[in-house]
Amino acid sequence: MEVTDFTKEVFHIVENLNDYIEQRDKHFSDIIDDDGHQYVDVVMEGGGMLGIALVGFTYVLEQVGIRFLQIGGASAGAINAMMLAGLGTPAETKSEKILLELANFDMFKFVDGEDDVRDAVQAVVGDTSKLKKWFKIVMALDKLDDIEKELGLNPGKVFHRWIKSILRKANINNTRDLLDRLAQLPPTLHHREGRDLTNRKAGLALVAADVSTQTKAVFPKMAQLYWKNPDEVNPADYVRASMSIPFFFQPFRVKNIPDGEEAMRLWKQYADYEEPPPQSCVFIDGGIMSNFPIDLFHRPDRVPTAPTFGIKLGTDDRKTENITNPFTLAAVIFNAARFNLDADFISRNQDYRKLVSCIGTGEHHWLKFDMSDQEKVDLFVRGAKEADRFLKEFDWLEYKKIRESIAQSMKDSNLPKEMMSGDAVPTTIKKV
């Protein structure tokens, strides 16, 4: 496939949207540069192969002059977030570079377990009869010893090497390289009304689930808890930790966790963990704790200088599930754990409903790593169409008025300062 196989399908969307924005002089942020770019924060939901739709969404945003400062996500959202952060400076477009990688790699290679496992995955998510599905599953049951020993059917090594190679081509070999890239903001970056932007930085926040300590780990912010020299960590490790689908992929493990008094202080500060840290930690898919971590950059006590756009995969409606067997029970427990925390945040911060967009993903299966080219393009187009709808409806001036009211209410309530402000994404990392 070529990049144009994706982009030609949405050319008319981009062209019409640019005309729409220009005619209305539509604003999306108060942070701009002299080249006409408008800068926003963005958080993306996890969803396996459905994450291709996220690229369609961000592609359209970039094509109409929107750029990204703070970028966050979990699982598939973490993959796109890492690439948006690492494949160019904040002022550059990156989505076409991401498309180039998607177009030229066989993603079924990510299913790097034994042949029986690969056959079972294809049968379960493919258009095959129930009899064939069960036959393939039974054939793979002899790999249960692998789950007991390695805690997953697929090592995840192919994916890990893939992310490393993409970052390496962009001259990102460690976390310091990544943070330096994010720090390359355009010299003409400024606020529409001349407000000070000294403390406004670009950053990255990827969510992984540290099940050893029951900690929602946010990288690279919390890298100092897990590595003695966090600047030297390859950022691909953060993504591999975030996308470790339970039992499907083997968990990501970090050994030789820093210890001592300073380490315990940091664990208390960042994770509210008061025990001595373990010698090693096990990470699984960040979506287990927060599949749509829209609260990553939340500051309720102030009117933002730029909005945080949230991109979800699939509909945003909770439905009653018909629980008829242990498998459906396990599925609903899994989904409750993935979505409850994020849904609770939005229910308590209704203004975020103005910021969150839901991409309809149709009948596409999130674990179908052997998608056809046509299916990949369809997901990309679905993301692009949702971006078009969202940008036409989003009203930045209206949203700021809503936040002004909320910020004033917070100030009038006299709540403690720590309850009214979140942690900024760091541009430096301490060593333990």
Tab-separated table of C-alpha atoms in Angstrom:
chain	number	residue	atom	x	y	z
A	1	MET	CA	0.000	0.000	0.000
A	2	GLU	CA	0.929	3.648	-0.446
A	3	VAL	CA	0.180	6.591	1.827
A	4	THR	CA	-1.995	7.989	-0.970
A	5	ASP	CA	-4.218	4.890	-0.731
A	6	PHE	CA	-5.347	6.376	2.587
A	7	THR	CA	-5.201	10.107	1.945
A	8	LYS	CA	-6.933	10.165	-1.446
A	9	GLU	CA	-10.061	8.810	0.251
A	10	VAL	CA	-10.330	11.891	2.485
A	11	PHE	CA	-8.990	14.586	0.144
A	12	HIS	CA	-12.428	16.128	-0.300
A	13	ILE	CA	-13.018	16.130	3.461
A	14	VAL	CA	-9.810	18.060	4.106
A	15	GLU	CA	-10.408	20.481	1.234
A	16	ASN	CA	-13.963	21.321	2.301
A	17	LEU	CA	-13.023	21.572	5.974
A	18	ASN	CA	-10.199	24.000	5.240
A	19	ASP	CA	-12.643	26.180	3.323
A	20	TYR	CA	-15.142	25.988	6.186
A	21	ILE	CA	-12.537	27.027	8.778
A	22	GLU	CA	-11.153	29.857	6.639
A	23	GLN	CA	-14.554	31.327	5.828
A	24	ARG	CA	-15.530	31.440	9.493
A	25	ASP	CA	-12.066	32.299	10.855
A	26	LYS	CA	-12.691	29.418	13.250
A	27	HIS	CA	-10.514	29.201	16.365
A	28	PHE	CA	-9.627	25.992	18.192
A	29	SER	CA	-7.015	27.295	20.645
A	30	ASP	CA	-5.375	30.454	21.961
A	31	ILE	CA	-1.874	29.060	21.388
A	32	ILE	CA	-0.716	29.778	17.850
A	33	ASP	CA	2.426	30.398	15.807
A	34	ASP	CA	3.253	32.741	12.972
A	35	ASP	CA	2.652	30.002	10.402
A	36	GLY	CA	-1.022	29.903	11.370
A	37	HIS	CA	-0.915	26.652	13.350
A	38	GLN	CA	-3.216	26.268	16.352
A	39	TYR	CA	-1.968	24.081	19.201
A	40	VAL	CA	-4.098	21.709	21.290
A	41	ASP	CA	-3.582	18.837	23.716
A	42	VAL	CA	-4.917	15.427	22.717
A	43	VAL	CA	-5.732	12.143	24.514
A	44	MET	CA	-6.495	8.924	22.628
A	45	GLU	CA	-8.313	5.783	23.698
A	46	GLY	CA	-7.006	2.238	23.383
A	47	GLY	CA	-8.624	-0.261	21.049
A	48	GLY	CA	-6.184	-2.596	19.343
A	49	MET	CA	-6.342	-2.486	15.560
A	50	LEU	CA	-9.151	0.060	15.742
A	51	GLY	CA	-6.386	2.534	16.531
A	52	ILE	CA	-5.946	3.051	12.776
A	53	ALA	CA	-9.015	5.294	13.048
A	54	LEU	CA	-7.081	7.530	15.452
A	55	VAL	CA	-4.581	8.218	12.671
A	56	GLY	CA	-7.425	9.289	10.380
A	57	PHE	CA	-8.615	11.733	13.019
A	58	THR	CA	-5.214	13.277	13.750
A	59	TYR	CA	-4.373	13.380	10.036
A	60	VAL	CA	-7.334	15.678	9.388
A	61	LEU	CA	-6.443	17.860	12.366
A	62	GLU	CA	-2.924	18.311	11.035
A	63	GLN	CA	-4.124	19.015	7.509
A	64	VAL	CA	-6.220	21.947	8.735
A	65	GLY	CA	-3.355	23.434	10.717
A	66	ILE	CA	-3.830	21.945	14.175
A	67	ARG	CA	-0.722	20.816	16.047
A	68	PHE	CA	-0.214	19.022	19.360
A	69	LEU	CA	1.450	20.081	22.594
A	70	GLN	CA	0.655	17.524	25.286
A	71	ILE	CA	-0.171	14.115	23.864
A	72	GLY	CA	-1.556	11.186	25.853
A	73	GLY	CA	-3.051	7.747	25.440
A	74	ALA	CA	-3.294	4.131	26.515
A	75	SER	CA	-2.643	0.962	24.522
A	76	ALA	CA	-3.399	1.716	20.841
A	77	GLY	CA	-3.766	5.357	21.843
A	78	ALA	CA	-0.271	5.195	23.304
A	79	ILE	CA	1.107	3.927	19.997
A	80	ASN	CA	-0.267	6.876	18.045
A	81	ALA	CA	0.709	9.256	20.855
A	82	MET	CA	4.322	8.088	20.803
A	83	MET	CA	4.567	8.527	17.059
A	84	LEU	CA	2.976	11.978	17.147
A	85	ALA	CA	5.493	12.961	19.813
A	86	GLY	CA	8.593	11.372	18.326
A	87	LEU	CA	8.416	11.530	14.530
A	88	GLY	CA	8.893	15.280	14.298
A	89	THR	CA	8.886	18.539	16.217
A	90	PRO	CA	5.587	19.868	17.589
A	91	ALA	CA	5.172	22.190	14.587
A	92	GLU	CA	5.618	19.404	12.006
A	93	THR	CA	3.000	17.026	10.609
A	94	LYS	CA	3.497	13.397	11.577
A	95	SER	CA	0.367	11.490	10.560
A	96	GLU	CA	1.612	10.802	7.025
A	97	LYS	CA	4.789	9.306	8.509
A	98	ILE	CA	2.607	7.080	10.682
A	99	LEU	CA	0.593	6.044	7.627
A	100	LEU	CA	3.810	5.093	5.855
A	101	GLU	CA	4.594	2.651	8.670
A	102	LEU	CA	1.046	1.251	8.719
A	103	ALA	CA	0.987	0.792	4.958
A	104	ASN	CA	4.226	-1.142	4.763
A	105	PHE	CA	4.064	-3.553	7.680
A	106	ASP	CA	2.193	-6.842	8.083
A	107	MET	CA	0.624	-6.330	11.502
A	108	PHE	CA	-0.277	-9.977	11.877
A	109	LYS	CA	3.413	-10.425	12.667
A	110	PHE	CA	2.577	-8.872	16.052
A	111	VAL	CA	0.874	-12.191	16.815
A	112	ASP	CA	4.283	-13.759	17.378
A	113	GLY	CA	3.241	-16.851	19.303
A	114	GLU	CA	3.363	-20.392	17.917
A	115	ASP	CA	1.410	-21.446	14.823
A	116	ASP	CA	-1.544	-22.873	16.781
A	117	VAL	CA	-1.951	-19.546	18.560
A	118	ARG	CA	-1.852	-17.613	15.286
A	119	ASP	CA	-4.415	-19.963	13.740
A	120	ALA	CA	-6.712	-19.588	16.752
A	121	VAL	CA	-6.549	-15.786	16.629
A	122	GLN	CA	-7.432	-15.765	12.933
A	123	ALA	CA	-10.341	-18.134	13.511
A	124	VAL	CA	-11.801	-16.285	16.506
A	125	VAL	CA	-11.832	-12.826	14.904
A	126	GLY	CA	-12.354	-13.976	11.326
A	127	ASP	CA	-15.481	-14.877	9.392
A	128	THR	CA	-15.418	-18.590	10.159
A	129	SER	CA	-17.983	-21.057	11.444
A	130	LYS	CA	-18.446	-21.615	15.176
A	131	LEU	CA	-17.255	-25.202	14.733
A	132	LYS	CA	-13.997	-24.072	13.159
A	133	LYS	CA	-13.522	-21.407	15.828
A	134	TRP	CA	-13.852	-23.970	18.613
A	135	PHE	CA	-11.600	-26.433	16.790
A	136	LYS	CA	-8.820	-23.854	16.517
A	137	ILE	CA	-9.257	-22.831	20.159
A	138	VAL	CA	-8.999	-26.457	21.273
A	139	MET	CA	-5.840	-26.858	19.168
A	140	ALA	CA	-4.339	-23.896	21.005
A	141	LEU	CA	-5.270	-25.155	24.480
A	142	ASP	CA	-1.999	-27.027	24.782
A	143	LYS	CA	-0.358	-23.597	25.010
A	144	LEU	CA	-1.961	-22.982	28.402
A	145	ASP	CA	1.340	-23.983	29.961
A	146	ASP	CA	2.839	-20.980	28.187
A	147	ILE	CA	0.248	-18.719	29.820
A	148	GLU	CA	0.988	-20.250	33.204
A	149	LYS	CA	4.730	-19.736	32.743
A	150	GLU	CA	4.978	-16.537	30.666
A	151	LEU	CA	1.482	-15.127	31.459
A	152	GLY	CA	0.714	-14.601	27.776
A	153	LEU	CA	0.457	-16.373	24.422
A	154	ASN	CA	2.477	-13.903	22.344
A	155	PRO	CA	5.904	-12.573	23.424
A	156	GLY	CA	5.263	-9.126	21.934
A	157	LYS	CA	8.867	-8.945	20.727
A	158	VAL	CA	7.968	-8.195	17.116
A	159	PHE	CA	5.873	-5.206	18.160
A	160	HIS	CA	8.618	-3.973	20.489
A	161	ARG	CA	11.252	-4.152	17.733
A	162	TRP	CA	8.858	-2.420	15.300
A	163	ILE	CA	8.348	0.591	17.564
A	164	LYS	CA	12.069	0.788	18.311
A	165	SER	CA	12.934	0.780	14.612
A	166	ILE	CA	10.417	3.542	13.836
A	167	LEU	CA	11.803	5.731	16.610
A	168	ARG	CA	15.390	4.951	15.625
A	169	LYS	CA	14.727	6.176	12.056
A	170	ALA	CA	13.537	9.434	13.625
A	171	ASN	CA	16.753	9.634	15.715
A	172	ILE	CA	14.928	8.812	18.946
A	173	ASN	CA	17.012	6.238	20.827
A	174	ASN	CA	16.241	7.126	24.429
A	175	THR	CA	13.939	9.221	26.580
A	176	ARG	CA	16.276	12.215	26.561
A	177	ASP	CA	16.121	12.285	22.746
A	178	LEU	CA	12.336	12.245	22.951
A	179	LEU	CA	12.095	15.036	25.518
A	180	ASP	CA	14.545	17.148	23.542
A	181	ARG	CA	12.403	16.666	20.431
A	182	LEU	CA	9.273	17.742	22.291
A	183	ALA	CA	11.096	20.819	23.583
A	184	GLN	CA	11.684	22.089	20.028
A	185	LEU	CA	8.730	24.459	20.020
A	186	PRO	CA	8.598	27.066	17.263
A	187	PRO	CA	10.180	30.372	18.325
A	188	THR	CA	7.061	32.250	17.184
A	189	LEU	CA	4.723	30.320	19.506
A	190	HIS	CA	2.494	32.814	21.326
A	191	HIS	CA	-0.883	33.493	22.905
A	192	ARG	CA	-3.524	35.269	20.842
A	193	GLU	CA	-3.940	37.896	23.543
A	194	GLY	CA	-0.284	38.175	24.486
A	195	ARG	CA	-0.472	36.158	27.690
A	196	ASP	CA	2.712	34.590	29.063
A	197	LEU	CA	3.384	31.046	27.825
A	198	THR	CA	6.628	30.503	29.737
A	199	ASN	CA	5.292	27.451	31.588
A	200	ARG	CA	3.420	25.964	28.612
A	201	LYS	CA	5.355	22.925	27.369
A	202	ALA	CA	4.888	20.045	24.988
A	203	GLY	CA	4.839	16.619	26.600
A	204	LEU	CA	3.891	12.971	26.397
A	205	ALA	CA	1.875	10.827	28.823
A	206	LEU	CA	1.412	7.092	28.186
A	207	VAL	CA	-0.620	4.994	30.609
A	208	ALA	CA	0.394	1.455	31.610
A	209	ALA	CA	-0.917	-0.739	34.418
A	210	ASP	CA	1.726	-1.778	36.951
A	211	VAL	CA	-0.103	-4.746	38.446
A	212	SER	CA	2.739	-5.555	40.838
A	213	THR	CA	1.963	-2.453	42.920
A	214	GLN	CA	-1.537	-1.731	41.527
A	215	THR	CA	-0.265	1.567	40.126
A	216	LYS	CA	-1.514	3.570	37.154
A	217	ALA	CA	1.901	4.295	35.670
A	218	VAL	CA	2.238	7.358	33.440
A	219	PHE	CA	5.357	7.492	31.269
A	220	PRO	CA	7.772	9.181	30.965
A	221	LYS	CA	6.648	11.144	34.041
A	222	MET	CA	6.996	8.142	36.370
A	223	ALA	CA	9.979	6.485	34.676
A	224	GLN	CA	12.156	7.473	37.630
A	225	LEU	CA	10.231	5.008	39.804
A	226	TYR	CA	11.176	2.049	37.616
A	227	TRP	CA	14.581	2.843	36.127
A	228	LYS	CA	17.768	4.162	37.732
A	229	ASN	CA	18.684	6.113	34.595
A	230	PRO	CA	15.342	7.110	33.051
A	231	ASP	CA	16.953	9.377	30.449
A	232	GLU	CA	18.529	6.273	28.901
A	233	VAL	CA	15.299	4.253	28.617
A	234	ASN	CA	14.128	3.565	25.073
A	235	PRO	CA	10.635	5.125	24.765
A	236	ALA	CA	9.497	1.983	22.945
A	237	ASP	CA	9.515	0.340	26.394
A	238	TYR	CA	6.720	2.660	27.533
A	239	VAL	CA	4.561	1.733	24.564
A	240	ARG	CA	5.259	-1.985	24.962
A	241	ALA	CA	4.190	-1.729	28.608
A	242	SER	CA	1.007	0.138	27.687
A	243	MET	CA	-0.183	-2.289	24.974
A	244	SER	CA	0.300	-5.593	26.845
A	245	ILE	CA	-3.201	-7.036	26.295
A	246	PRO	CA	-3.746	-9.495	29.193
A	247	PHE	CA	-3.043	-13.139	28.262
A	248	PHE	CA	-2.832	-12.208	24.563
A	249	PHE	CA	0.613	-10.626	24.978
A	250	GLN	CA	3.108	-11.496	27.658
A	251	PRO	CA	3.363	-8.722	30.259
A	252	PHE	CA	6.224	-6.262	30.060
A	253	ARG	CA	8.658	-6.639	32.954
A	254	VAL	CA	11.108	-4.162	34.439
A	255	LYS	CA	13.771	-5.539	36.773
A	256	ASN	CA	16.156	-3.921	39.246
A	257	ILE	CA	13.678	-1.310	40.444
A	258	PRO	CA	15.458	1.533	42.325
A	259	ASP	CA	15.292	1.206	46.116
A	260	GLY	CA	16.309	3.192	49.168
A	261	GLU	CA	14.851	6.214	50.941
A	262	GLU	CA	14.757	8.479	47.884
A	263	ALA	CA	13.002	5.774	45.859
A	264	MET	CA	10.385	5.303	48.594
A	265	ARG	CA	9.819	9.062	48.703
A	266	LEU	CA	9.163	9.141	44.963
A	267	TRP	CA	6.815	6.156	45.152
A	268	LYS	CA	4.862	7.954	47.864
A	269	GLN	CA	4.793	11.184	45.873
A	270	TYR	CA	3.784	9.787	42.487
A	271	ALA	CA	1.905	6.590	43.310
A	272	ASP	CA	0.875	7.019	46.971
A	273	TYR	CA	2.700	3.725	47.566
A	274	GLU	CA	4.198	3.415	51.038
A	275	GLU	CA	5.811	-0.028	50.952
A	276	PRO	CA	9.402	-0.617	49.803
A	277	PRO	CA	9.261	-0.968	45.999
A	278	PRO	CA	9.537	-4.510	44.612
A	279	GLN	CA	12.667	-5.726	42.853
A	280	SER	CA	10.744	-6.070	39.589
A	281	CYS	CA	7.387	-4.885	38.234
A	282	VAL	CA	4.943	-6.433	35.780
A	283	PHE	CA	2.987	-4.225	33.349
A	284	ILE	CA	-0.144	-5.035	31.396
A	285	ASP	CA	-2.336	-2.992	29.069
A	286	GLY	CA	-2.885	0.517	30.415
A	287	GLY	CA	-6.496	0.197	29.323
A	288	ILE	CA	-7.132	-2.105	32.277
A	289	MET	CA	-6.961	0.893	34.601
A	290	SER	CA	-7.727	3.774	32.245
A	291	ASN	CA	-8.455	3.018	28.618
A	292	PHE	CA	-9.339	6.648	27.891
A	293	PRO	CA	-7.212	8.719	30.292
A	294	ILE	CA	-8.836	12.041	29.441
A	295	ASP	CA	-7.899	13.448	32.866
A	296	LEU	CA	-4.150	13.405	32.126
A	297	PHE	CA	-3.823	17.158	31.574
A	298	HIS	CA	-6.817	18.375	33.557
A	299	ARG	CA	-6.523	21.643	35.507
A	300	PRO	CA	-10.005	22.472	36.871
A	301	ASP	CA	-8.974	25.698	38.589
A	302	ARG	CA	-8.210	27.642	35.414
A	303	VAL	CA	-9.359	28.446	31.915
A	304	PRO	CA	-7.099	26.488	29.547
A	305	THR	CA	-5.022	28.260	26.932
A	306	ALA	CA	-5.656	25.249	24.694
A	307	PRO	CA	-8.324	22.534	24.828
A	308	THR	CA	-7.700	18.834	25.414
A	309	PHE	CA	-9.327	16.975	22.538
A	310	GLY	CA	-10.316	13.425	23.461
A	311	ILE	CA	-10.638	10.744	20.783
A	312	LYS	CA	-12.599	7.590	21.613
A	313	LEU	CA	-12.977	4.426	19.568
A	314	GLY	CA	-16.517	3.142	19.204
A	315	THR	CA	-19.752	4.471	20.625
A	316	ASP	CA	-19.911	6.121	24.020
A	317	ASP	CA	-23.075	4.339	25.154
A	318	ARG	CA	-23.136	1.768	27.931
A	319	LYS	CA	-25.507	-1.095	27.219
A	320	THR	CA	-27.043	-3.851	29.299
A	321	GLU	CA	-25.165	-7.066	28.651
A	322	ASN	CA	-26.784	-10.491	28.543
A	323	ILE	CA	-24.516	-12.514	30.838
A	324	THR	CA	-25.100	-16.157	29.959
A	325	ASN	CA	-21.782	-17.902	30.619
A	326	PRO	CA	-18.395	-17.436	32.295
A	327	PHE	CA	-16.920	-15.969	29.106
A	328	THR	CA	-19.451	-13.145	28.839
A	329	LEU	CA	-19.081	-12.542	32.586
A	330	ALA	CA	-15.308	-12.214	32.178
A	331	ALA	CA	-15.838	-9.835	29.246
A	332	VAL	CA	-18.151	-7.486	31.145
A	333	ILE	CA	-15.829	-7.475	34.181
A	334	PHE	CA	-12.961	-6.583	31.846
A	335	ASN	CA	-14.945	-3.769	30.225
A	336	ALA	CA	-16.139	-2.400	33.558
A	337	ALA	CA	-12.549	-2.142	34.742
A	338	ARG	CA	-11.470	-0.463	31.489
A	339	PHE	CA	-14.183	2.162	31.251
A	340	ASN	CA	-15.519	2.937	34.719
A	341	LEU	CA	-12.746	5.271	35.927
A	342	ASP	CA	-12.764	7.381	32.763
A	343	ALA	CA	-16.568	7.501	32.553
A	344	ASP	CA	-16.689	8.630	36.177
A	345	PHE	CA	-14.284	11.492	35.440
A	346	ILE	CA	-16.409	12.749	32.543
A	347	SER	CA	-19.597	12.469	34.606
A	348	ARG	CA	-17.997	14.741	37.225
A	349	ASN	CA	-16.569	17.117	34.602
A	350	GLN	CA	-19.407	17.614	32.155
A	351	ASP	CA	-17.505	20.262	30.194
A	352	TYR	CA	-15.376	17.459	28.757
A	353	ARG	CA	-18.363	16.287	26.750
A	354	LYS	CA	-17.603	19.287	24.545
A	355	LEU	CA	-14.095	17.954	23.963
A	356	VAL	CA	-14.630	14.224	23.429
A	357	SER	CA	-15.260	12.718	20.022
A	358	CYS	CA	-16.346	9.123	19.367
A	359	ILE	CA	-15.291	7.396	16.144
A	360	GLY	CA	-17.778	4.806	14.968
A	361	THR	CA	-15.738	1.716	14.132
A	362	GLY	CA	-18.475	-0.423	12.599
A	363	GLU	CA	-18.009	-4.180	12.626
A	364	HIS	CA	-14.221	-4.088	12.712
A	365	HIS	CA	-12.679	-6.344	15.381
A	366	TRP	CA	-10.066	-4.822	17.658
A	367	LEU	CA	-7.900	-7.969	17.556
A	368	LYS	CA	-7.972	-8.533	13.805
A	369	PHE	CA	-4.280	-8.035	13.130
A	370	ASP	CA	-4.642	-9.497	9.632
A	371	MET	CA	-6.957	-6.756	8.394
A	372	SER	CA	-7.168	-6.285	4.661
A	373	ASP	CA	-5.964	-3.062	3.076
A	374	GLN	CA	-9.581	-2.120	2.450
A	375	GLU	CA	-10.437	-2.555	6.138
A	376	LYS	CA	-7.499	-0.379	7.216
A	377	VAL	CA	-8.534	2.375	4.808
A	378	ASP	CA	-12.123	2.172	6.034
A	379	LEU	CA	-11.031	2.726	9.647
A	380	PHE	CA	-8.830	5.636	8.565
A	381	VAL	CA	-11.730	7.240	6.693
A	382	ARG	CA	-14.036	6.756	9.677
A	383	GLY	CA	-11.590	8.656	11.846
A	384	ALA	CA	-11.276	11.420	9.255
A	385	LYS	CA	-15.038	11.835	8.957
A	386	GLU	CA	-15.438	12.110	12.725
A	387	ALA	CA	-12.684	14.738	12.874
A	388	ASP	CA	-14.555	16.718	10.222
A	389	ARG	CA	-17.805	16.572	12.211
A	390	PHE	CA	-16.120	17.400	15.507
A	391	LEU	CA	-14.154	20.409	14.262
A	392	LYS	CA	-17.217	21.923	12.616
A	393	GLU	CA	-19.198	21.651	15.852
A	394	PHE	CA	-16.519	22.573	18.399
A	395	ASP	CA	-16.815	26.146	19.669
A	396	TRP	CA	-13.649	27.284	21.457
A	397	LEU	CA	-15.100	30.596	22.656
A	398	GLU	CA	-18.156	28.871	24.116
A	399	TYR	CA	-15.988	26.272	25.816
A	400	LYS	CA	-13.811	28.940	27.443
A	401	LYS	CA	-16.923	30.584	28.904
A	402	ILE	CA	-17.922	27.253	30.433
A	403	ARG	CA	-14.484	26.834	31.949
A	404	GLU	CA	-14.471	30.397	33.265
A	405	SER	CA	-17.597	29.589	35.244
A	406	ILE	CA	-16.135	26.329	36.555
A	407	ALA	CA	-12.805	27.918	37.508
A	408	GLN	CA	-14.556	30.703	39.398
A	409	SER	CA	-16.700	28.190	41.264
A	410	MET	CA	-13.569	26.261	42.239
A	411	LYS	CA	-11.925	29.417	43.562
A	412	ASP	CA	-15.053	30.434	45.472
A	413	SER	CA	-15.224	26.986	47.092
A	414	ASN	CA	-11.867	27.494	48.868
A	415	LEU	CA	-10.814	23.926	48.136
A	416	PRO	CA	-7.185	23.017	48.966
A	417	LYS	CA	-4.825	23.885	46.124
A	418	GLU	CA	-3.792	20.260	45.557
A	419	MET	CA	-7.407	19.375	44.770
A	420	MET	CA	-7.634	22.038	42.090
A	421	SER	CA	-4.543	21.387	39.997
A	422	GLY	CA	-3.029	18.478	38.147
A	423	ASP	CA	0.597	17.621	37.553
A	424	ALA	CA	2.213	19.025	34.433
A	425	VAL	CA	4.002	16.633	32.107
A	426	PRO	CA	7.725	16.947	32.921
A	427	THR	CA	10.401	17.991	30.475
A	428	THR	CA	13.119	16.648	32.777
A	429	ILE	CA	13.383	13.364	34.615
A	430	LYS	CA	15.141	12.832	37.896
A	431	LYS	CA	17.576	9.996	38.460
A	432	VAL	CA	17.212	7.762	41.501
